[in-house]
Short mmCIF file of C-alpha atoms in Angstrom, two decimals:
data_model
loop_
_atom_site.label_atom_id
_atom_site.label_comp_id
_atom_site.label_asym_id
_atom_site.label_seq_id
_atom_site.Cartn_x
_atom_site.Cartn_y
_atom_site.Cartn_z
CA UNK A 1 53.19 110.26 62.66
CA UNK A 2 54.42 113.87 62.85
CA UNK A 3 53.54 116.28 59.96
CA UNK A 4 56.85 117.72 58.15
CA UNK A 5 55.67 121.65 57.70
CA UNK A 6 51.97 120.63 58.51
CA UNK A 7 51.89 118.90 55.29
CA UNK A 8 50.16 115.60 55.28
CA UNK A 9 51.74 112.59 53.28
CA UNK A 10 49.10 112.62 50.30
CA UNK A 11 49.80 116.42 50.18
CA UNK A 12 53.92 115.44 49.66
CA UNK A 13 53.08 112.66 47.76
CA UNK A 14 50.97 115.55 45.12
CA UNK A 15 53.73 117.86 45.33
CA UNK A 16 56.69 115.66 44.19
CA UNK A 17 54.07 114.45 41.95
CA UNK A 18 53.80 117.88 40.21
CA UNK A 19 57.47 118.24 40.21
CA UNK A 20 58.26 115.27 38.21
CA UNK A 21 55.73 116.28 36.05
CA UNK A 22 56.98 119.83 35.87
CA UNK A 23 60.76 118.87 35.68
CA UNK A 24 60.89 115.08 34.38
CA UNK A 25 62.80 112.25 36.50
CA UNK A 26 65.62 112.83 34.53
CA UNK A 27 66.38 116.58 36.31
CA UNK A 28 65.07 115.44 40.07
CA UNK A 29 68.23 114.12 40.91
CA UNK A 30 70.36 117.41 39.85
CA UNK A 31 67.89 119.80 41.17
CA UNK A 32 68.31 117.87 44.98
CA UNK A 33 71.74 117.57 44.48
CA UNK A 34 72.01 121.49 43.97
CA UNK A 35 69.76 121.93 47.17
CA UNK A 36 72.12 120.24 49.30
CA UNK A 37 74.99 121.81 48.31
CA UNK A 38 73.56 125.00 48.99
CA UNK A 39 72.31 124.22 52.20
CA UNK A 40 75.55 122.80 53.29
CA UNK A 41 77.29 125.86 51.94
CA UNK A 42 74.92 127.80 54.25
CA UNK A 43 75.93 125.97 56.75
CA UNK A 44 79.50 126.36 55.99
CA UNK A 45 79.56 129.79 55.88
CA UNK A 46 77.33 129.98 59.08
CA UNK A 47 80.19 128.05 61.23
CA UNK A 48 82.60 130.39 60.01
CA UNK A 49 80.54 133.29 61.10
CA UNK A 50 80.16 131.61 64.72
CA UNK A 51 83.85 131.03 64.73
CA UNK A 52 84.73 134.86 64.05
CA UNK A 53 82.67 136.11 66.34
CA UNK A 54 84.27 133.35 69.05
CA UNK A 55 87.29 134.41 68.52
CA UNK A 56 86.62 138.61 68.47
CA UNK A 57 84.85 137.62 72.08
CA UNK A 58 87.54 135.56 73.30
CA UNK A 59 90.67 138.28 72.40
CA UNK A 60 88.17 140.69 73.81
CA UNK A 61 88.25 138.70 76.71
CA UNK A 62 91.77 138.40 77.16
CA UNK A 63 92.50 141.99 76.83
CA UNK A 64 89.54 143.02 79.57
CA UNK A 65 91.83 140.44 81.42
CA UNK A 66 95.15 141.85 81.11
CA UNK A 67 94.06 145.55 81.96
CA UNK A 68 92.47 144.20 85.24
CA UNK A 69 95.40 143.18 86.27
CA UNK A 70 97.63 146.06 86.09
CA UNK A 71 98.45 148.11 89.18
CA UNK A 72 96.16 151.13 89.47
CA UNK A 73 99.65 153.08 90.46
CA UNK A 74 101.36 152.34 87.18
CA UNK A 75 103.00 154.53 84.64
CA UNK A 76 103.13 154.10 81.13
CA UNK A 77 106.22 154.80 79.89
#
């Protein structure tokens, strides 16, 4: 069995038990939902940043290709 974050089954059960004692069984689903929404928000932000970097690199490559195709003797007017 693979240990998640090097925590055994008994330790994870103990952590869940303590969480139920502290927050109560009614608040646990709301906390889990909030954590899930936060993780989803971070994933969306990461995806947007990656897309922005990709778009900037593709624009830069297009400009470089245009400059390479221009003949060396051309005169800009």
